[in-house]
């Protein structure tokens, strides 16, 4: 199997651009609440996982328009997004436990 370096490089550059857009941390305005942001994040992770499953299925069925590189990159994207979501959930649970254990 021959890996196309230019396709891989362009995909890595696209990921770099996406990461740079996410890098600046901005505080949400009063019109956005945490539950809405969390819901959007979970929906995005779900969408990434579903698109990865679709690509994987198409590749397994022999679709020539889907390369192994695309499948692996999509799988890594969804895996990273899921791991990040789990970490956020863990931090929220820890914060909740800390607040609940505070003396009144």
Short mmCIF file of C-alpha atoms in Angstrom, two decimals:
data_model
loop_
_atom_site.label_atom_id
_atom_site.label_comp_id
_atom_site.label_asym_id
_atom_site.label_seq_id
_atom_site.Cartn_x
_atom_site.Cartn_y
_atom_site.Cartn_z
CA UNK A 1 0.00 0.00 0.00
CA UNK A 2 1.44 3.35 -1.02
CA UNK A 3 0.70 6.31 1.25
CA UNK A 4 0.21 9.53 -0.66
CA UNK A 5 2.43 12.03 1.16
CA UNK A 6 0.83 15.12 -0.35
CA UNK A 7 -2.67 14.07 0.72
CA UNK A 8 -1.43 13.30 4.20
CA UNK A 9 0.44 16.60 4.41
CA UNK A 10 -2.57 18.60 3.28
CA UNK A 11 -4.75 16.82 5.84
CA UNK A 12 -2.23 17.58 8.59
CA UNK A 13 -2.15 21.25 7.56
CA UNK A 14 -5.95 21.36 7.65
CA UNK A 15 -5.90 19.86 11.16
CA UNK A 16 -3.31 22.43 12.20
CA UNK A 17 -5.60 25.21 10.96
CA UNK A 18 -8.53 23.76 12.89
CA UNK A 19 -6.44 23.48 16.04
CA UNK A 20 -5.26 27.07 15.74
CA UNK A 21 -8.85 28.24 15.46
CA UNK A 22 -9.73 26.37 18.65
CA UNK A 23 -6.60 27.51 20.54
CA UNK A 24 -7.74 30.97 21.69
CA UNK A 25 -9.86 30.47 24.76
CA UNK A 26 -12.74 32.88 24.89
CA UNK A 27 -15.22 33.22 27.67
CA UNK A 28 -18.78 32.68 26.57
CA UNK A 29 -21.08 35.64 26.75
CA UNK A 30 -24.08 35.73 29.03
CA UNK A 31 -26.32 34.52 26.18
CA UNK A 32 -24.59 31.11 26.15
CA UNK A 33 -25.04 28.73 29.03
CA UNK A 34 -22.92 25.72 29.89
CA UNK A 35 -25.57 23.14 29.09
CA UNK A 36 -25.95 24.48 25.54
CA UNK A 37 -22.19 24.42 24.97
CA UNK A 38 -21.91 20.92 26.42
CA UNK A 39 -24.80 19.70 24.29
CA UNK A 40 -23.19 21.12 21.14
CA UNK A 41 -19.86 19.49 22.01
CA UNK A 42 -21.47 16.09 22.59
CA UNK A 43 -23.41 16.38 19.33
CA UNK A 44 -20.21 17.24 17.45
CA UNK A 45 -18.39 14.24 18.93
CA UNK A 46 -21.34 12.04 18.01
CA UNK A 47 -21.29 13.38 14.45
CA UNK A 48 -17.55 12.70 14.16
CA UNK A 49 -18.04 9.14 15.37
CA UNK A 50 -20.90 8.52 12.95
CA UNK A 51 -18.96 9.90 9.98
CA UNK A 52 -15.99 7.73 10.98
CA UNK A 53 -18.22 4.68 11.13
CA UNK A 54 -19.58 5.53 7.68
CA UNK A 55 -16.11 5.92 6.21
CA UNK A 56 -14.96 2.70 7.84
CA UNK A 57 -17.94 0.80 6.45
CA UNK A 58 -17.43 2.22 2.97
CA UNK A 59 -13.74 1.26 3.08
CA UNK A 60 -14.54 -2.26 4.27
CA UNK A 61 -17.05 -2.68 1.47
CA UNK A 62 -14.38 -1.76 -1.09
CA UNK A 63 -15.35 1.81 -1.99
CA UNK A 64 -12.46 3.13 -4.11
CA UNK A 65 -13.18 6.75 -3.17
CA UNK A 66 -12.27 6.11 0.47
CA UNK A 67 -8.62 5.59 1.33
CA UNK A 68 -7.16 3.95 4.39
CA UNK A 69 -5.56 7.28 5.31
CA UNK A 70 -8.95 9.01 5.38
CA UNK A 71 -10.37 6.29 7.60
CA UNK A 72 -7.44 6.40 10.02
CA UNK A 73 -7.44 10.22 10.25
CA UNK A 74 -11.19 10.29 10.83
CA UNK A 75 -10.82 7.61 13.51
CA UNK A 76 -8.12 9.62 15.26
CA UNK A 77 -10.21 12.80 15.10
CA UNK A 78 -13.21 11.10 16.67
CA UNK A 79 -11.05 9.36 19.26
CA UNK A 80 -9.38 12.62 20.31
CA UNK A 81 -12.71 14.43 20.45
CA UNK A 82 -14.20 11.67 22.59
CA UNK A 83 -11.21 11.63 24.94
CA UNK A 84 -11.38 15.42 25.32
CA UNK A 85 -15.10 15.22 26.09
CA UNK A 86 -14.49 12.55 28.73
CA UNK A 87 -11.80 14.73 30.32
CA UNK A 88 -14.18 17.70 30.45
CA UNK A 89 -16.83 15.50 32.01
CA UNK A 90 -14.33 14.27 34.62
CA UNK A 91 -13.36 17.84 35.50
CA UNK A 92 -17.01 18.86 35.84
CA UNK A 93 -17.72 15.89 38.11
CA UNK A 94 -14.66 16.72 40.22
CA UNK A 95 -15.77 20.34 40.50
CA UNK A 96 -19.27 19.23 41.48
CA UNK A 97 -17.89 16.92 44.17
CA UNK A 98 -15.67 19.70 45.50
CA UNK A 99 -18.58 22.13 45.68
CA UNK A 100 -20.83 19.56 47.35
CA UNK A 101 -18.16 18.82 50.00
CA UNK A 102 -17.71 22.48 50.91
CA UNK A 103 -18.93 23.38 54.38
CA UNK A 104 -21.90 25.70 54.42
#
